[in-house]
């Protein structure tokens, strides 16, 4: 129906390759989803069996990539060529109770990720300042600190205009080099002489690809700002 969009069974009007205008800014937005490296030491130290670390990380990445891919495919089938750079914008246009619930879940979901991402920050603050707090109040102080950090981020999101552009900018300029370029380069530096040609070629290819994605993501942010200005 008009204004409701398509579905997996009855997709909206789509193209084999498109809409390309959303691809550049999508690079930065997608990259942000893989920026949780600061949590790795904390997660590793909390594992009961450290030998399962590699399996846990591989599984987490597989689930994340599958969810990202599934949402992209279903979102494009539903809204077709009207798909915005953020699927939440399309959902906000709908007047349907089910999608209202979906929007609420979409808003609540980042709270868990934000809390996990900020865990190292919270641990650092606790180690620096909470030792001055009486032991009986230390648990309450920890809970208040982590709650304030989470809602502080939410307040920034609500106040900063065009937050998706800020997020895409951070993803393109910082997340891609830190999450893709540097790991490949460092691994090649220390273990390049031990690995085969095929694995080395993959790592070099990923590093080169990341260097291409950075300017593409930045151009997407600038282009979106230009479109809004017009």
PDB file of C-alpha atoms in Angstrom:
ATOM      1  CA  UNK A   1       0.000   0.000   0.000  1.00  0.00           C
ATOM      2  CA  UNK A   2       1.045   3.574  -0.550  1.00  0.00           C
ATOM      3  CA  UNK A   3       3.110   4.903   2.322  1.00  0.00           C
ATOM      4  CA  UNK A   4       3.565   1.462   3.879  1.00  0.00           C
ATOM      5  CA  UNK A   5       6.389   0.150   1.701  1.00  0.00           C
ATOM      6  CA  UNK A   6       7.000  -3.317   0.349  1.00  0.00           C
ATOM      7  CA  UNK A   7       7.999  -6.543   2.064  1.00  0.00           C
ATOM      8  CA  UNK A   8      10.120  -9.619   1.564  1.00  0.00           C
ATOM      9  CA  UNK A   9       7.246 -11.238  -0.353  1.00  0.00           C
ATOM     10  CA  UNK A  10       6.142  -8.109  -2.232  1.00  0.00           C
ATOM     11  CA  UNK A  11       9.242  -5.903  -2.474  1.00  0.00           C
ATOM     12  CA  UNK A  12       9.125  -2.222  -3.315  1.00  0.00           C
ATOM     13  CA  UNK A  13      10.602  -0.862  -6.527  1.00  0.00           C
ATOM     14  CA  UNK A  14      14.289  -1.767  -6.493  1.00  0.00           C
ATOM     15  CA  UNK A  15      17.316  -1.771  -8.781  1.00  0.00           C
ATOM     16  CA  UNK A  16      20.098  -4.311  -9.079  1.00  0.00           C
ATOM     17  CA  UNK A  17      22.704  -1.710  -8.107  1.00  0.00           C
ATOM     18  CA  UNK A  18      21.420   1.206  -6.091  1.00  0.00           C
ATOM     19  CA  UNK A  19      20.668   3.635  -4.668  1.00  0.00           C
ATOM     20  CA  UNK A  20      24.342   4.540  -4.976  1.00  0.00           C
ATOM     21  CA  UNK A  21      23.873   7.934  -3.330  1.00  0.00           C
ATOM     22  CA  UNK A  22      23.643   6.271   0.096  1.00  0.00           C
ATOM     23  CA  UNK A  23      26.668   4.021  -0.336  1.00  0.00           C
ATOM     24  CA  UNK A  24      29.443   6.484   0.662  1.00  0.00           C
ATOM     25  CA  UNK A  25      27.886   7.576   3.966  1.00  0.00           C
ATOM     26  CA  UNK A  26      26.856   3.971   4.572  1.00  0.00           C
ATOM     27  CA  UNK A  27      30.542   3.044   4.674  1.00  0.00           C
ATOM     28  CA  UNK A  28      31.103   5.107   7.819  1.00  0.00           C
ATOM     29  CA  UNK A  29      27.848   4.072   9.461  1.00  0.00           C
ATOM     30  CA  UNK A  30      28.568   0.373   8.939  1.00  0.00           C
ATOM     31  CA  UNK A  31      32.146   0.757  10.160  1.00  0.00           C
ATOM     32  CA  UNK A  32      30.944   2.105  13.510  1.00  0.00           C
ATOM     33  CA  UNK A  33      29.285  -1.243  14.187  1.00  0.00           C
ATOM     34  CA  UNK A  34      32.734  -2.862  14.229  1.00  0.00           C
ATOM     35  CA  UNK A  35      34.353  -0.376  16.592  1.00  0.00           C
ATOM     36  CA  UNK A  36      34.138  -2.371  19.795  1.00  0.00           C
ATOM     37  CA  UNK A  37      37.824  -3.260  19.987  1.00  0.00           C
ATOM     38  CA  UNK A  38      38.280  -1.351  23.229  1.00  0.00           C
ATOM     39  CA  UNK A  39      36.033  -3.955  24.902  1.00  0.00           C
ATOM     40  CA  UNK A  40      38.162  -6.930  23.848  1.00  0.00           C
ATOM     41  CA  UNK A  41      40.611  -6.916  26.794  1.00  0.00           C
ATOM     42  CA  UNK A  42      37.719  -6.607  29.263  1.00  0.00           C
ATOM     43  CA  UNK A  43      35.786  -9.437  27.616  1.00  0.00           C
ATOM     44  CA  UNK A  44      38.878 -11.628  27.384  1.00  0.00           C
ATOM     45  CA  UNK A  45      39.689 -11.162  31.064  1.00  0.00           C
ATOM     46  CA  UNK A  46      36.115 -12.091  32.026  1.00  0.00           C
ATOM     47  CA  UNK A  47      36.093 -15.371  30.074  1.00  0.00           C
ATOM     48  CA  UNK A  48      36.039 -18.479  32.216  1.00  0.00           C
ATOM     49  CA  UNK A  49      37.925 -20.383  29.500  1.00  0.00           C
ATOM     50  CA  UNK A  50      40.361 -18.114  27.672  1.00  0.00           C
ATOM     51  CA  UNK A  51      41.003 -20.857  25.106  1.00  0.00           C
ATOM     52  CA  UNK A  52      37.538 -20.140  23.672  1.00  0.00           C
ATOM     53  CA  UNK A  53      38.451 -16.527  22.875  1.00  0.00           C
ATOM     54  CA  UNK A  54      39.123 -17.050  19.158  1.00  0.00           C
ATOM     55  CA  UNK A  55      35.906 -19.025  18.719  1.00  0.00           C
ATOM     56  CA  UNK A  56      33.919 -16.374  20.591  1.00  0.00           C
ATOM     57  CA  UNK A  57      35.282 -13.499  18.490  1.00  0.00           C
ATOM     58  CA  UNK A  58      34.749 -15.366  15.216  1.00  0.00           C
ATOM     59  CA  UNK A  59      31.190 -16.228  16.212  1.00  0.00           C
ATOM     60  CA  UNK A  60      30.464 -12.648  17.254  1.00  0.00           C
ATOM     61  CA  UNK A  61      31.683 -11.302  13.916  1.00  0.00           C
ATOM     62  CA  UNK A  62      29.653 -13.875  11.988  1.00  0.00           C
ATOM     63  CA  UNK A  63      26.479 -12.941  13.871  1.00  0.00           C
ATOM     64  CA  UNK A  64      27.147  -9.208  13.428  1.00  0.00           C
ATOM     65  CA  UNK A  65      27.813  -9.481   9.694  1.00  0.00           C
ATOM     66  CA  UNK A  66      24.719 -11.678   9.238  1.00  0.00           C
ATOM     67  CA  UNK A  67      22.525  -9.189  11.097  1.00  0.00           C
ATOM     68  CA  UNK A  68      23.921  -6.235   9.166  1.00  0.00           C
ATOM     69  CA  UNK A  69      23.439  -8.039   5.855  1.00  0.00           C
ATOM     70  CA  UNK A  70      19.932  -9.194   6.738  1.00  0.00           C
ATOM     71  CA  UNK A  71      18.796  -5.723   7.804  1.00  0.00           C
ATOM     72  CA  UNK A  72      20.265  -4.161   4.647  1.00  0.00           C
ATOM     73  CA  UNK A  73      18.535  -6.646   2.368  1.00  0.00           C
ATOM     74  CA  UNK A  74      15.163  -6.498   4.143  1.00  0.00           C
ATOM     75  CA  UNK A  75      15.311  -2.711   4.443  1.00  0.00           C
ATOM     76  CA  UNK A  76      15.976  -2.302   0.743  1.00  0.00           C
ATOM     77  CA  UNK A  77      13.243  -4.780  -0.203  1.00  0.00           C
ATOM     78  CA  UNK A  78      10.788  -2.900   1.967  1.00  0.00           C
ATOM     79  CA  UNK A  79      11.548   0.670   0.909  1.00  0.00           C
ATOM     80  CA  UNK A  80      13.261   0.133  -2.420  1.00  0.00           C
ATOM     81  CA  UNK A  81      14.731   3.200  -4.074  1.00  0.00           C
ATOM     82  CA  UNK A  82      13.241   5.352  -1.290  1.00  0.00           C
ATOM     83  CA  UNK A  83      15.646   3.820   1.227  1.00  0.00           C
ATOM     84  CA  UNK A  84      17.373   6.569   3.184  1.00  0.00           C
ATOM     85  CA  UNK A  85      20.943   6.481   4.490  1.00  0.00           C
ATOM     86  CA  UNK A  86      19.425   5.400   7.830  1.00  0.00           C
ATOM     87  CA  UNK A  87      16.614   2.857   7.782  1.00  0.00           C
ATOM     88  CA  UNK A  88      15.227   4.413  10.972  1.00  0.00           C
ATOM     89  CA  UNK A  89      14.251   7.488   8.945  1.00  0.00           C
ATOM     90  CA  UNK A  90      12.102   5.350   6.677  1.00  0.00           C
ATOM     91  CA  UNK A  91      10.539   3.571   9.640  1.00  0.00           C
ATOM     92  CA  UNK A  92       9.695   6.931  11.199  1.00  0.00           C
ATOM     93  CA  UNK A  93       7.539   7.761   8.158  1.00  0.00           C
ATOM     94  CA  UNK A  94       5.271   4.772   8.733  1.00  0.00           C
ATOM     95  CA  UNK A  95       2.058   4.947  10.739  1.00  0.00           C
ATOM     96  CA  UNK A  96       1.793   1.399  11.955  1.00  0.00           C
ATOM     97  CA  UNK A  97       1.819   0.064  15.506  1.00  0.00           C
ATOM     98  CA  UNK A  98       4.196  -2.775  14.667  1.00  0.00           C
ATOM     99  CA  UNK A  99       6.730  -0.371  13.237  1.00  0.00           C
ATOM    100  CA  UNK A 100       6.323   1.907  16.247  1.00  0.00           C
ATOM    101  CA  UNK A 101       7.395  -1.032  18.389  1.00  0.00           C
ATOM    102  CA  UNK A 102      10.287  -1.602  15.991  1.00  0.00           C
ATOM    103  CA  UNK A 103      11.418   1.994  16.378  1.00  0.00           C
ATOM    104  CA  UNK A 104      11.303   1.707  20.154  1.00  0.00           C
ATOM    105  CA  UNK A 105      13.480  -1.433  20.002  1.00  0.00           C
ATOM    106  CA  UNK A 106      15.791   0.338  17.557  1.00  0.00           C
ATOM    107  CA  UNK A 107      16.255   3.143  20.064  1.00  0.00           C
ATOM    108  CA  UNK A 108      16.725   0.822  23.052  1.00  0.00           C
ATOM    109  CA  UNK A 109      19.198  -1.493  21.323  1.00  0.00           C
ATOM    110  CA  UNK A 110      22.178   0.921  21.375  1.00  0.00           C
ATOM    111  CA  UNK A 111      21.951   1.267  25.160  1.00  0.00           C
ATOM    112  CA  UNK A 112      23.417  -2.211  25.571  1.00  0.00           C
ATOM    113  CA  UNK A 113      26.186  -1.572  23.069  1.00  0.00           C
ATOM    114  CA  UNK A 114      26.977   1.862  24.496  1.00  0.00           C
ATOM    115  CA  UNK A 115      27.243   0.393  27.983  1.00  0.00           C
ATOM    116  CA  UNK A 116      29.599  -2.329  26.733  1.00  0.00           C
ATOM    117  CA  UNK A 117      31.697   0.096  24.672  1.00  0.00           C
ATOM    118  CA  UNK A 118      32.039   2.494  27.578  1.00  0.00           C
ATOM    119  CA  UNK A 119      32.913  -0.281  30.037  1.00  0.00           C
ATOM    120  CA  UNK A 120      36.691   0.362  29.755  1.00  0.00           C
ATOM    121  CA  UNK A 121      36.045   4.079  30.365  1.00  0.00           C
ATOM    122  CA  UNK A 122      33.957   3.237  33.417  1.00  0.00           C
ATOM    123  CA  UNK A 123      36.621   0.841  34.718  1.00  0.00           C
ATOM    124  CA  UNK A 124      39.256   3.553  34.345  1.00  0.00           C
ATOM    125  CA  UNK A 125      37.165   6.107  36.235  1.00  0.00           C
ATOM    126  CA  UNK A 126      36.360   3.578  38.951  1.00  0.00           C
ATOM    127  CA  UNK A 127      40.034   2.718  39.407  1.00  0.00           C
ATOM    128  CA  UNK A 128      40.975   6.405  39.626  1.00  0.00           C
ATOM    129  CA  UNK A 129      38.242   7.783  41.874  1.00  0.00           C
ATOM    130  CA  UNK A 130      35.940   5.171  43.413  1.00  0.00           C
ATOM    131  CA  UNK A 131      38.579   3.847  45.781  1.00  0.00           C
ATOM    132  CA  UNK A 132      37.819   6.971  47.828  1.00  0.00           C
ATOM    133  CA  UNK A 133      34.190   5.874  48.232  1.00  0.00           C
ATOM    134  CA  UNK A 134      33.203   3.784  51.250  1.00  0.00           C
ATOM    135  CA  UNK A 135      32.973   0.066  50.352  1.00  0.00           C
ATOM    136  CA  UNK A 136      29.276  -0.166  51.242  1.00  0.00           C
ATOM    137  CA  UNK A 137      28.461   2.614  48.739  1.00  0.00           C
ATOM    138  CA  UNK A 138      30.885   1.514  46.038  1.00  0.00           C
ATOM    139  CA  UNK A 139      28.339  -0.676  44.217  1.00  0.00           C
ATOM    140  CA  UNK A 140      25.815   2.158  44.112  1.00  0.00           C
ATOM    141  CA  UNK A 141      28.493   4.552  42.865  1.00  0.00           C
ATOM    142  CA  UNK A 142      29.459   2.154  40.067  1.00  0.00           C
ATOM    143  CA  UNK A 143      25.841   1.786  38.973  1.00  0.00           C
ATOM    144  CA  UNK A 144      25.305   5.565  38.988  1.00  0.00           C
ATOM    145  CA  UNK A 145      28.524   6.165  37.042  1.00  0.00           C
ATOM    146  CA  UNK A 146      27.684   3.694  34.280  1.00  0.00           C
ATOM    147  CA  UNK A 147      24.088   4.928  34.085  1.00  0.00           C
ATOM    148  CA  UNK A 148      25.261   8.535  33.757  1.00  0.00           C
ATOM    149  CA  UNK A 149      27.720   7.606  31.009  1.00  0.00           C
ATOM    150  CA  UNK A 150      25.014   5.818  29.024  1.00  0.00           C
ATOM    151  CA  UNK A 151      22.443   8.585  29.343  1.00  0.00           C
ATOM    152  CA  UNK A 152      25.151  11.162  28.680  1.00  0.00           C
ATOM    153  CA  UNK A 153      25.763   9.617  25.283  1.00  0.00           C
ATOM    154  CA  UNK A 154      22.004   9.540  24.650  1.00  0.00           C
ATOM    155  CA  UNK A 155      21.816  13.259  25.488  1.00  0.00           C
ATOM    156  CA  UNK A 156      24.612  14.028  23.037  1.00  0.00           C
ATOM    157  CA  UNK A 157      22.786  12.086  20.324  1.00  0.00           C
ATOM    158  CA  UNK A 158      19.620  14.074  20.991  1.00  0.00           C
ATOM    159  CA  UNK A 159      21.367  17.461  21.086  1.00  0.00           C
ATOM    160  CA  UNK A 160      23.911  17.175  18.272  1.00  0.00           C
ATOM    161  CA  UNK A 161      22.274  17.967  14.913  1.00  0.00           C
ATOM    162  CA  UNK A 162      22.700  15.451  12.084  1.00  0.00           C
ATOM    163  CA  UNK A 163      24.188  12.915  14.462  1.00  0.00           C
ATOM    164  CA  UNK A 164      24.252  10.284  11.709  1.00  0.00           C
ATOM    165  CA  UNK A 165      26.787  12.430   9.873  1.00  0.00           C
ATOM    166  CA  UNK A 166      28.948  12.710  12.981  1.00  0.00           C
ATOM    167  CA  UNK A 167      28.736   8.941  13.417  1.00  0.00           C
ATOM    168  CA  UNK A 168      29.595   8.300   9.766  1.00  0.00           C
ATOM    169  CA  UNK A 169      32.511  10.742  10.004  1.00  0.00           C
ATOM    170  CA  UNK A 170      33.914   8.951  13.062  1.00  0.00           C
ATOM    171  CA  UNK A 171      33.405   5.585  11.371  1.00  0.00           C
ATOM    172  CA  UNK A 172      35.200   6.597   8.187  1.00  0.00           C
ATOM    173  CA  UNK A 173      38.063   8.598   9.687  1.00  0.00           C
ATOM    174  CA  UNK A 174      38.788   6.613  12.856  1.00  0.00           C
ATOM    175  CA  UNK A 175      37.068   3.204  12.937  1.00  0.00           C
ATOM    176  CA  UNK A 176      38.242   1.968   9.532  1.00  0.00           C
ATOM    177  CA  UNK A 177      41.939   2.760  10.118  1.00  0.00           C
ATOM    178  CA  UNK A 178      41.868   1.413  13.693  1.00  0.00           C
ATOM    179  CA  UNK A 179      39.753  -1.676  12.980  1.00  0.00           C
ATOM    180  CA  UNK A 180      41.031  -2.637   9.533  1.00  0.00           C
ATOM    181  CA  UNK A 181      44.165  -0.815   8.373  1.00  0.00           C
ATOM    182  CA  UNK A 182      46.285  -1.013  11.540  1.00  0.00           C
ATOM    183  CA  UNK A 183      45.508  -4.672  12.446  1.00  0.00           C
ATOM    184  CA  UNK A 184      46.458  -5.822   8.941  1.00  0.00           C
ATOM    185  CA  UNK A 185      49.598  -3.682   8.858  1.00  0.00           C
ATOM    186  CA  UNK A 186      50.733  -4.731  12.345  1.00  0.00           C
ATOM    187  CA  UNK A 187      50.079  -8.410  11.663  1.00  0.00           C
ATOM    188  CA  UNK A 188      52.092  -8.202   8.436  1.00  0.00           C
ATOM    189  CA  UNK A 189      54.897  -6.412  10.281  1.00  0.00           C
ATOM    190  CA  UNK A 190      55.272  -9.038  13.002  1.00  0.00           C
ATOM    191  CA  UNK A 191      54.139 -12.242  11.277  1.00  0.00           C
ATOM    192  CA  UNK A 192      54.530 -11.511   7.574  1.00  0.00           C
ATOM    193  CA  UNK A 193      57.552 -13.798   7.291  1.00  0.00           C
ATOM    194  CA  UNK A 194      55.620 -16.740   8.791  1.00  0.00           C
ATOM    195  CA  UNK A 195      52.448 -16.702   6.694  1.00  0.00           C
ATOM    196  CA  UNK A 196      51.868 -17.924   3.166  1.00  0.00           C
ATOM    197  CA  UNK A 197      51.464 -15.836   0.040  1.00  0.00           C
ATOM    198  CA  UNK A 198      47.662 -16.279  -0.077  1.00  0.00           C
ATOM    199  CA  UNK A 199      47.107 -15.009   3.465  1.00  0.00           C
ATOM    200  CA  UNK A 200      49.581 -12.183   2.945  1.00  0.00           C
ATOM    201  CA  UNK A 201      47.766 -11.150  -0.244  1.00  0.00           C
ATOM    202  CA  UNK A 202      44.436 -11.063   1.608  1.00  0.00           C
ATOM    203  CA  UNK A 203      45.869  -8.861   4.360  1.00  0.00           C
ATOM    204  CA  UNK A 204      47.471  -6.480   1.873  1.00  0.00           C
ATOM    205  CA  UNK A 205      44.211  -6.352  -0.087  1.00  0.00           C
ATOM    206  CA  UNK A 206      42.211  -5.516   3.051  1.00  0.00           C
ATOM    207  CA  UNK A 207      44.675  -2.788   4.016  1.00  0.00           C
ATOM    208  CA  UNK A 208      44.480  -1.231   0.543  1.00  0.00           C
ATOM    209  CA  UNK A 209      40.680  -1.515   0.561  1.00  0.00           C
ATOM    210  CA  UNK A 210      40.526   0.299   3.905  1.00  0.00           C
ATOM    211  CA  UNK A 211      42.608   3.147   2.476  1.00  0.00           C
ATOM    212  CA  UNK A 212      40.040   3.471  -0.309  1.00  0.00           C
ATOM    213  CA  UNK A 213      37.047   3.315   2.026  1.00  0.00           C
ATOM    214  CA  UNK A 214      38.257   6.188   4.235  1.00  0.00           C
ATOM    215  CA  UNK A 215      37.985   8.919   1.549  1.00  0.00           C
ATOM    216  CA  UNK A 216      34.792   7.347   0.173  1.00  0.00           C
ATOM    217  CA  UNK A 217      33.166   7.576   3.609  1.00  0.00           C
ATOM    218  CA  UNK A 218      34.336  11.159   4.130  1.00  0.00           C
ATOM    219  CA  UNK A 219      33.014  12.183   0.706  1.00  0.00           C
ATOM    220  CA  UNK A 220      29.668  10.639   1.657  1.00  0.00           C
ATOM    221  CA  UNK A 221      29.439  12.807   4.780  1.00  0.00           C
ATOM    222  CA  UNK A 222      30.308  15.968   2.842  1.00  0.00           C
ATOM    223  CA  UNK A 223      27.918  15.092   0.010  1.00  0.00           C
ATOM    224  CA  UNK A 224      25.023  14.483   2.431  1.00  0.00           C
ATOM    225  CA  UNK A 225      25.649  17.855   4.052  1.00  0.00           C
ATOM    226  CA  UNK A 226      25.586  19.448   0.595  1.00  0.00           C
ATOM    227  CA  UNK A 227      22.270  17.750  -0.257  1.00  0.00           C
ATOM    228  CA  UNK A 228      20.743  18.995   3.015  1.00  0.00           C
ATOM    229  CA  UNK A 229      21.949  22.502   2.254  1.00  0.00           C
ATOM    230  CA  UNK A 230      20.230  22.432  -1.094  1.00  0.00           C
TER     231      UNK A 230
END
